[in-house]
């Protein structure tokens, strides 16, 4: 009796102590490794280049109507207007499907140079397009729009921002884009023009992330494009930056040299540069290219 | 009489092991290659000659220091909060405990970005709790180093909880009962009996927790933003560097790879192997 009582819990518990922990550790390890791998993986590029696209690219050499799937890598600030343009393009050329990968122009340029399968690159700055053309991944870009900066504040403007100079207040939480992203470098030019020192609380990966932080009221102000303030509608309030201090960036677009579907890609570029395409962009707050 | 039987059994098992079926060998080989190739590529592409100069720039060192400080701080917080949580999960017997256990381990499998969004909704300036922190104490967590620790703790604490809870569950209750019958107070029992019993798991859990915190990216960039010296940890710096200085990104990745290998080696040497003492 006594022996049984003494042994049972001991046996029961002794075994799990020896085998239980390694088992647990083993269970944790893949999760840990997976997590590490996941966290080191960077931006994702959307899939593209279907067989249909390849086929049509080979047969349709310019004169035939474009078809198949095309993948457009476009600056984050183009999200709304290019989504509209993509739908219009698909309507104009019913055999086509347009897929987008929106992100920071600098990140997209890195992805393209690393061999991401894309057909068209639309950058928010000449610099990032040059990154791609320098590597021979694209040629002959055309400027299709330009954009200048605006201050975005949460609705109701809780911090009472009235001018660019307010962004220099140390108590103000300001979000900017990273310096290598076009919206970041253009914002820095604006500050230089205004001889203003701004200490941001965060440097976001792209302009839409800045806008989100403003929309969520996590920051008091952010520097975004004029077109972003318009796209955000009532979710943010825009404060105009005087033209004398403002700076603009030019948007180039190009078909990539390794485009899986160059025929349709060229058609899309033509569409963006066409009167219809330009109308969509200007309605969304973009200016004509400088 | 018994002995020959055993040896032939062992011998047969050994020869059996040597002949791996092709249907297993080929996919296994592919699997090994798949897992190891990226790491090898990282080593091959590494700018070895400039490694030191790439890694000794001030912003890299700042990011490294921030990473170490934040990961360590979040491990400490995880220990302070996670061990009691593990104790409750392992020892308190009430219905619904299984559900609670599942809920607190959600961050283990939750995409970290989602964790970051959730943290913003809870602790952001407009968040459920965050708005009161801001209103009453003027305390805002996003975009602060504390915010990084919060994000990392949220993602990594479950690693510690799972490890410690398992150890507590399987530790010898008889010893604690014996101590109690000998007049030890509850605190003494926890300190002198329970804690030493779970020390190996506590250590393993802490290391896993620390490593996860060090590698954290999604929740951090979503909740704490990205600013050098304040919230830009090494992983954020890698992502940042990849956009305009791939060599620096590779160099930084090597540092993190080294840490990962060190963690694995440490775990293997000390805690992963089922030692005779435990």
Coordinates of C-alpha atoms in Angstrom, one line a residue, chain A residues 97-232:
Chain A
X97 CA -5.2 40.8 -66.2
X98 CA -3.3 43.4 -64.3
X99 CA -1.6 42.5 -61.0
X100 CA 0.0 45.0 -58.7
X101 CA 2.8 45.0 -56.2
X102 CA 2.7 48.3 -54.3
X103 CA 5.6 49.3 -52.1
X104 CA 8.4 51.7 -51.4
X105 CA 10.1 52.6 -54.7
X106 CA 13.4 51.8 -53.2
X107 CA 12.2 48.3 -52.0
X108 CA 10.7 47.6 -55.4
X109 CA 13.9 48.6 -57.2
X110 CA 15.8 46.1 -55.0
X111 CA 13.3 43.4 -55.7
X112 CA 13.5 44.0 -59.5
X113 CA 17.3 44.0 -59.4
X114 CA 17.1 40.8 -57.5
X115 CA 15.1 39.2 -60.3
X116 CA 11.5 39.7 -59.2
X117 CA 9.3 38.7 -62.1
X118 CA 7.6 42.0 -63.1
X119 CA 6.6 43.6 -66.3
X120 CA 6.5 47.3 -65.5
X121 CA 8.1 49.5 -62.9
X122 CA 6.5 52.8 -61.9
X123 CA 8.7 54.6 -59.4
X124 CA 8.0 57.7 -57.3
X125 CA 11.5 59.1 -58.0
X126 CA 14.0 59.1 -60.9
X127 CA 16.7 57.9 -58.5
X128 CA 15.0 54.5 -57.9
X129 CA 14.3 54.1 -61.6
X130 CA 18.0 54.8 -62.3
X131 CA 18.9 52.0 -59.8
X132 CA 17.0 49.6 -62.1
X133 CA 18.2 51.1 -65.5
X134 CA 21.8 51.1 -64.2
X135 CA 21.5 47.3 -63.8
X136 CA 20.0 47.0 -67.2
X137 CA 16.7 45.7 -65.8
X138 CA 14.8 48.5 -67.6
X139 CA 15.4 51.0 -70.3
X140 CA 14.0 54.3 -71.7
X141 CA 11.7 55.3 -68.8
X142 CA 9.1 58.0 -69.4
X143 CA 8.0 60.5 -66.8
X144 CA 4.2 60.3 -66.3
X145 CA 3.4 62.4 -63.3
X146 CA 4.8 64.5 -60.5
X147 CA 3.7 64.9 -56.9
X148 CA 4.5 67.4 -54.2
X149 CA 4.3 67.1 -50.4
X150 CA 1.6 68.0 -47.9
X151 CA 1.3 67.8 -44.2
X152 CA -1.3 65.2 -43.1
X153 CA -2.8 65.5 -39.6
X154 CA -5.4 63.4 -37.9
X155 CA -9.0 64.6 -38.3
X156 CA -9.6 67.5 -35.9
X157 CA -5.9 68.3 -35.8
X158 CA -5.5 67.4 -32.1
X159 CA -2.0 68.9 -31.9
X160 CA -3.0 72.2 -33.6
X161 CA -0.6 72.1 -36.4
X162 CA -1.0 75.1 -38.6
X163 CA 2.2 75.4 -40.7
X164 CA 5.3 73.7 -41.7
X165 CA 7.2 75.5 -38.9
X166 CA 5.1 73.7 -36.3
X167 CA 6.7 70.4 -37.3
X168 CA 9.9 71.7 -35.6
X169 CA 8.2 71.6 -32.2
X170 CA 9.9 68.9 -30.1
X171 CA 6.7 67.8 -28.5
X172 CA 5.1 67.0 -31.8
X173 CA 5.1 63.4 -33.0
X174 CA 6.0 63.4 -36.7
X175 CA 6.1 60.5 -39.0
X176 CA 8.2 60.6 -42.2
X177 CA 9.3 58.0 -44.8
X178 CA 12.7 56.6 -44.6
X179 CA 15.3 58.7 -46.4
X180 CA 15.9 56.2 -49.2
X181 CA 12.2 56.2 -50.0
X182 CA 11.1 59.0 -52.4
X183 CA 8.6 60.5 -50.0
X184 CA 11.3 60.6 -47.3
X185 CA 14.0 62.3 -49.5
X186 CA 11.5 64.8 -50.8
X187 CA 10.3 65.6 -47.3
X188 CA 13.9 66.2 -46.3
X189 CA 14.3 68.7 -49.2
X190 CA 11.2 70.5 -48.0
X191 CA 12.7 70.8 -44.5
X192 CA 15.9 72.0 -46.1
X193 CA 14.0 74.6 -48.1
X194 CA 12.3 75.8 -44.9
X195 CA 15.6 75.6 -42.9
X196 CA 13.7 73.5 -40.4
X197 CA 15.0 70.8 -38.2
X198 CA 12.4 68.1 -37.6
X199 CA 12.9 65.2 -35.3
X200 CA 10.5 62.4 -36.4
X201 CA 9.5 59.7 -34.1
X202 CA 9.4 57.1 -36.9
X203 CA 10.8 56.6 -40.4
X204 CA 8.2 54.4 -42.2
X205 CA 8.8 52.0 -45.0
X206 CA 6.5 53.8 -47.5
X207 CA 4.2 56.7 -47.7
X208 CA 1.0 54.7 -47.0
X209 CA 2.5 53.6 -43.7
X210 CA 3.0 57.2 -42.7
X211 CA -0.6 57.9 -43.7
X212 CA -1.8 55.0 -41.6
X213 CA 0.0 56.3 -38.5
X214 CA -1.7 59.6 -39.0
X215 CA -5.1 58.1 -39.6
X216 CA -4.7 56.0 -36.4
X217 CA -3.8 59.3 -34.6
X218 CA -0.6 57.6 -33.4
X219 CA 1.4 60.7 -34.7
X220 CA 0.4 64.3 -34.7
X221 CA 1.6 64.9 -38.3
X222 CA 3.1 63.2 -41.3
X223 CA 4.6 64.4 -44.5
X224 CA 2.9 62.6 -47.4
X225 CA 2.1 63.4 -51.0
X226 CA -0.7 65.8 -52.0
X227 CA -2.3 62.8 -53.8
X228 CA -2.2 60.8 -50.6
X229 CA -4.1 63.4 -48.6
X230 CA -6.7 63.4 -51.4
X231 CA -6.9 59.6 -51.5
X232 CA -7.4 59.4 -47.7

